[in-house]
XYZ file of C-alpha atoms in Angstrom:
303
model
C 49.144 -17.692 97.400
C 46.077 -16.284 99.021
C 42.549 -16.933 97.760
C 42.178 -13.289 96.784
C 45.254 -13.395 94.619
C 44.069 -16.588 92.937
C 40.687 -14.963 92.269
C 42.261 -11.910 90.580
C 44.589 -14.121 88.551
C 41.585 -16.085 87.262
C 39.831 -12.903 86.153
C 42.949 -11.736 84.286
C 43.346 -15.082 82.515
C 39.657 -15.025 81.507
C 39.997 -11.537 80.000
C 43.164 -12.454 78.096
C 41.643 -15.707 76.759
C 38.377 -13.961 75.682
C 40.291 -11.268 73.811
C 42.360 -13.894 71.983
C 39.293 -15.917 70.928
C 37.445 -12.763 69.659
C 40.354 -11.657 67.542
C 40.860 -15.127 66.088
C 37.260 -16.093 65.223
C 35.047 -12.933 65.004
C 37.106 -10.403 63.041
C 36.502 -12.410 59.835
C 32.747 -11.869 60.288
C 32.982 -8.203 59.264
C 31.073 -7.615 55.967
C 33.213 -5.929 53.384
C 31.872 -4.193 50.266
C 33.474 -5.809 47.218
C 35.412 -3.519 44.929
C 33.754 -2.801 41.552
C 35.738 -4.121 38.633
C 35.301 -1.198 36.232
C 36.728 -3.235 33.375
C 33.767 -5.644 33.542
C 31.011 -3.007 33.615
C 29.105 -2.987 30.287
C 26.945 -0.150 28.966
C 23.803 -1.102 26.986
C 23.364 1.234 24.013
C 19.910 1.476 22.393
C 19.894 0.179 18.826
C 19.634 2.992 16.283
C 16.379 3.028 14.319
C 17.041 2.504 10.621
C 14.727 4.423 8.275
C 14.447 4.152 4.499
C 11.494 6.375 3.498
C 8.845 5.361 0.952
C 8.839 8.245 -1.544
C 6.461 8.915 -4.438
C 7.493 12.193 -5.988
C 6.388 13.395 -9.399
C 4.597 16.269 -11.051
C 1.310 16.334 -9.148
C 2.174 13.869 -6.354
C 4.494 14.109 -3.366
C 4.114 11.412 -0.719
C 6.633 10.438 1.977
C 6.424 7.788 4.697
C 9.130 6.713 7.151
C 8.015 3.110 6.668
C 8.573 1.213 3.431
C 8.040 -1.984 1.456
C 10.260 -4.734 2.854
C 11.934 -7.912 1.572
C 13.591 -10.769 3.427
C 17.215 -11.374 2.493
C 17.493 -13.568 -0.655
C 13.723 -13.282 -1.269
C 11.965 -11.608 -4.218
C 8.527 -11.385 -2.518
C 7.098 -8.280 -0.840
C 6.672 -8.880 2.901
C 2.944 -8.689 3.624
C 1.025 -6.982 5.002
C 2.548 -3.599 4.197
C 2.190 -0.860 6.800
C -0.808 1.480 6.833
C 1.322 4.457 5.779
C 2.624 2.597 2.714
C -0.924 1.449 1.850
C -2.118 5.068 2.004
C 0.686 6.073 -0.347
C -0.341 3.378 -2.830
C -3.944 4.595 -2.741
C -2.744 8.147 -3.401
C -0.710 6.831 -6.328
C -3.756 5.014 -7.676
C -5.825 8.197 -7.619
C -3.002 10.111 -9.298
C -2.541 7.548 -12.088
C -6.269 7.322 -12.822
C -6.267 11.093 -13.318
C -3.073 10.878 -15.406
C -3.420 7.795 -17.637
C -0.361 8.753 -19.716
C 1.942 8.817 -16.690
C 4.622 6.111 -16.692
C 6.638 5.057 -13.654
C 9.847 3.025 -13.632
C 10.263 0.824 -10.562
C 13.927 0.027 -9.904
C 14.454 -2.883 -7.527
C 17.737 -3.419 -5.693
C 19.549 -6.471 -4.363
C 22.929 -6.776 -2.685
C 25.846 -8.607 -4.285
C 25.909 -11.258 -1.543
C 22.256 -12.274 -2.049
C 21.235 -15.400 -3.955
C 18.907 -15.097 -6.955
C 16.684 -18.171 -7.215
C 14.209 -16.584 -9.662
C 13.983 -16.735 -13.452
C 14.707 -12.998 -13.660
C 18.214 -11.922 -14.617
C 18.799 -10.525 -11.132
C 17.045 -10.396 -7.766
C 16.563 -6.611 -7.980
C 14.482 -7.003 -11.153
C 12.457 -9.783 -9.514
C 11.689 -7.460 -6.591
C 10.653 -4.628 -8.920
C 8.239 -6.964 -10.680
C 6.759 -8.198 -7.399
C 6.160 -4.582 -6.319
C 4.441 -3.977 -9.670
C 2.352 -7.135 -9.141
C 1.333 -5.883 -5.692
C 0.384 -2.455 -7.074
C -1.755 -4.109 -9.774
C -3.496 -6.208 -7.093
C -4.524 -2.899 -5.483
C -6.174 -1.643 -8.674
C -3.304 0.211 -10.359
C -2.794 -0.233 -14.112
C 0.051 -2.553 -15.100
C 0.539 -0.607 -18.349
C 1.736 2.431 -16.398
C 4.736 0.669 -14.853
C 8.130 -0.338 -16.195
C 10.642 -2.329 -14.146
C 14.404 -2.655 -13.894
C 16.838 -4.163 -11.425
C 20.240 -3.231 -10.050
C 22.821 -4.982 -7.863
C 24.482 -2.894 -5.160
C 27.175 -3.618 -2.570
C 25.060 -2.848 0.499
C 21.545 -1.834 1.549
C 20.045 -0.741 4.842
C 18.649 -3.685 6.772
C 16.967 -4.591 10.035
C 18.270 -8.027 11.029
C 17.502 -10.208 7.967
C 15.076 -7.732 6.332
C 15.949 -5.228 3.595
C 14.132 -1.921 4.037
C 12.626 -0.422 0.882
C 15.098 -1.710 -1.752
C 13.332 0.132 -4.597
C 12.736 3.575 -5.991
C 10.099 5.042 -8.294
C 10.932 7.358 -11.176
C 8.056 9.353 -12.639
C 8.743 9.750 -16.353
C 8.075 13.153 -17.897
C 4.694 13.154 -19.618
C 4.492 14.360 -23.183
C 2.556 17.581 -23.503
C -0.817 16.984 -25.102
C -1.329 18.916 -28.325
C -3.866 21.694 -28.220
C -7.335 20.396 -29.030
C -9.318 22.613 -31.345
C -11.848 20.267 -32.926
C -15.251 20.702 -31.291
C -16.079 16.992 -31.383
C -12.713 15.895 -30.009
C -13.246 18.344 -27.173
C -16.728 16.966 -26.528
C -15.498 13.359 -26.558
C -12.786 14.218 -24.041
C -15.415 15.880 -21.878
C -17.706 12.822 -22.048
C -14.951 10.292 -21.281
C -13.169 12.506 -18.762
C -16.301 12.705 -16.607
C -18.418 9.805 -17.884
C -22.094 9.240 -17.327
C -22.348 6.851 -14.344
C -25.768 5.544 -13.408
C -26.160 4.163 -9.887
C -28.705 1.508 -8.955
C -30.434 0.170 -5.870
C -29.717 -3.364 -4.677
C -30.936 -6.007 -7.181
C -32.452 -3.260 -9.342
C -31.673 -2.271 -12.918
C -33.695 0.934 -13.263
C -32.814 4.430 -12.190
C -34.064 8.009 -12.073
C -31.609 10.411 -13.676
C -30.482 13.628 -12.021
C -30.219 16.901 -13.946
C -26.438 16.484 -14.251
C -26.880 12.975 -15.645
C -29.498 14.213 -18.123
C -27.002 16.823 -19.364
C -24.438 14.089 -19.922
C -27.034 12.147 -21.896
C -27.636 15.257 -24.009
C -23.877 15.493 -24.699
C -23.840 11.835 -25.797
C -26.784 12.371 -28.133
C -25.167 15.471 -29.632
C -21.843 13.702 -30.176
C -23.393 10.615 -31.756
C -25.451 12.755 -34.142
C -22.343 14.452 -35.543
C -19.730 11.655 -35.377
C -21.375 8.949 -37.476
C -18.835 6.167 -36.829
C -18.770 6.600 -33.049
C -19.804 3.756 -30.737
C -20.941 3.970 -27.123
C -19.811 1.438 -24.514
C -22.055 0.762 -21.495
C -20.476 -1.423 -18.801
C -22.590 -2.686 -15.902
C -21.187 -3.355 -12.400
C -22.535 -4.738 -9.114
C -21.615 -5.077 -5.474
C -20.679 -8.491 -4.037
C -24.047 -9.373 -2.504
C -25.036 -12.826 -3.796
C -23.029 -15.113 -6.063
C -20.827 -13.879 -8.881
C -22.823 -15.382 -11.763
C -25.994 -13.642 -10.614
C -24.136 -10.358 -10.253
C -22.695 -10.640 -13.769
C -26.246 -11.095 -15.082
C -27.407 -8.132 -12.985
C -24.574 -5.982 -14.342
C -25.611 -6.904 -17.880
C -29.212 -5.912 -17.149
C -28.011 -2.542 -15.924
C -25.981 -2.055 -19.097
C -29.009 -3.041 -21.201
C -31.214 -0.600 -19.271
C -28.746 2.173 -20.097
C -28.742 1.129 -23.756
C -32.544 1.188 -23.913
C -32.644 4.585 -22.214
C -30.175 6.044 -24.715
C -32.076 4.468 -27.609
C -35.219 6.266 -26.494
C -33.239 9.496 -26.605
C -32.511 8.990 -30.290
C -29.246 7.019 -30.353
C -29.286 3.975 -32.639
C -29.133 0.866 -30.445
C -26.775 -0.829 -32.927
C -24.202 1.807 -32.019
C -24.320 0.952 -28.311
C -22.197 -1.957 -27.035
C -22.933 -3.453 -23.622
C -20.785 -5.454 -21.225
C -20.832 -6.574 -17.599
C -18.028 -6.816 -15.063
C -20.328 -7.966 -12.265
C -18.564 -7.582 -8.892
C -15.044 -7.834 -10.366
C -14.127 -4.124 -10.551
C -15.363 -2.419 -7.361
C -14.586 1.249 -6.784
C -15.803 1.213 -3.171
C -15.453 -1.058 -0.145
C -18.064 -3.814 -0.206
C -17.936 -3.838 3.596
C -19.923 -0.590 3.832
C -23.341 0.484 2.545
C -21.805 3.525 0.835
C -19.156 1.415 -0.862
C -21.725 -1.080 -2.128
C -23.885 1.753 -3.482
C -20.904 3.124 -5.418
C -20.260 -0.312 -6.908
C -23.816 -0.718 -8.236
C -23.388 1.299 -11.423
C -23.180 1.487 -15.209
C -20.351 3.473 -16.763
C -21.066 4.942 -20.229
C -18.240 6.188 -22.463
C -17.388 6.706 -26.145
C -15.234 3.867 -27.521
């Protein structure tokens, strides 16, 4: 065989061998896109927001909030702190009840049948109603205006281990007040409905009366002259500057100042009773100058 033939044969063998090796070792290097297993694809669904509104609805008040008072499962205690919207509702209720002292509200607390009652109350719902009442009283509402009851239910709306607003508030119908015709009853209601309140400067127990306050003094004098068994009550208050004992003394001095002032206007001092609450019954925030000024006062009413 000639050299040329051998040369061509070598080229052919090289081509055949190269093709074989490529097919055997390099075809497996091709990147393939894996098929999507549709059965294993999961869809994340946003959790639905659960809302149990806080509702105070009666004659003269209508307050709604999407937030509410909360309780942990199996617990009787209100989860603190409550939200701002609930706190605002409680303040509105306080204002309403002060203006309507005869209004009664029944708080019904609820608990589910699978919860454990570890309290001394007959059921966990009643324990929750009483803790709500206790919280309201701590915010300045009158305990005498609330009744409580408890009920057990099968289910209640929850968020994880927290029950949302397991309570409702029933405003009892107020009895209509009889028509007042007696002049002195009318005057007493006027005096106590908008009492004489004397405000004082810090650490001071004297005051200059405004024209409106002088008119209230005149009403007191007139009433006491005609209702011979009537007694006036003057209660002194203070802010929280200084220690409590000193503020109680200061409140008493303010009450005594009011008594002396009324005595000079012709009211027998023996018919004026004085008392002091010191800093214990604030009507304003002691964190502000305005609030402190409102707390430094004497409130004068007919007993």
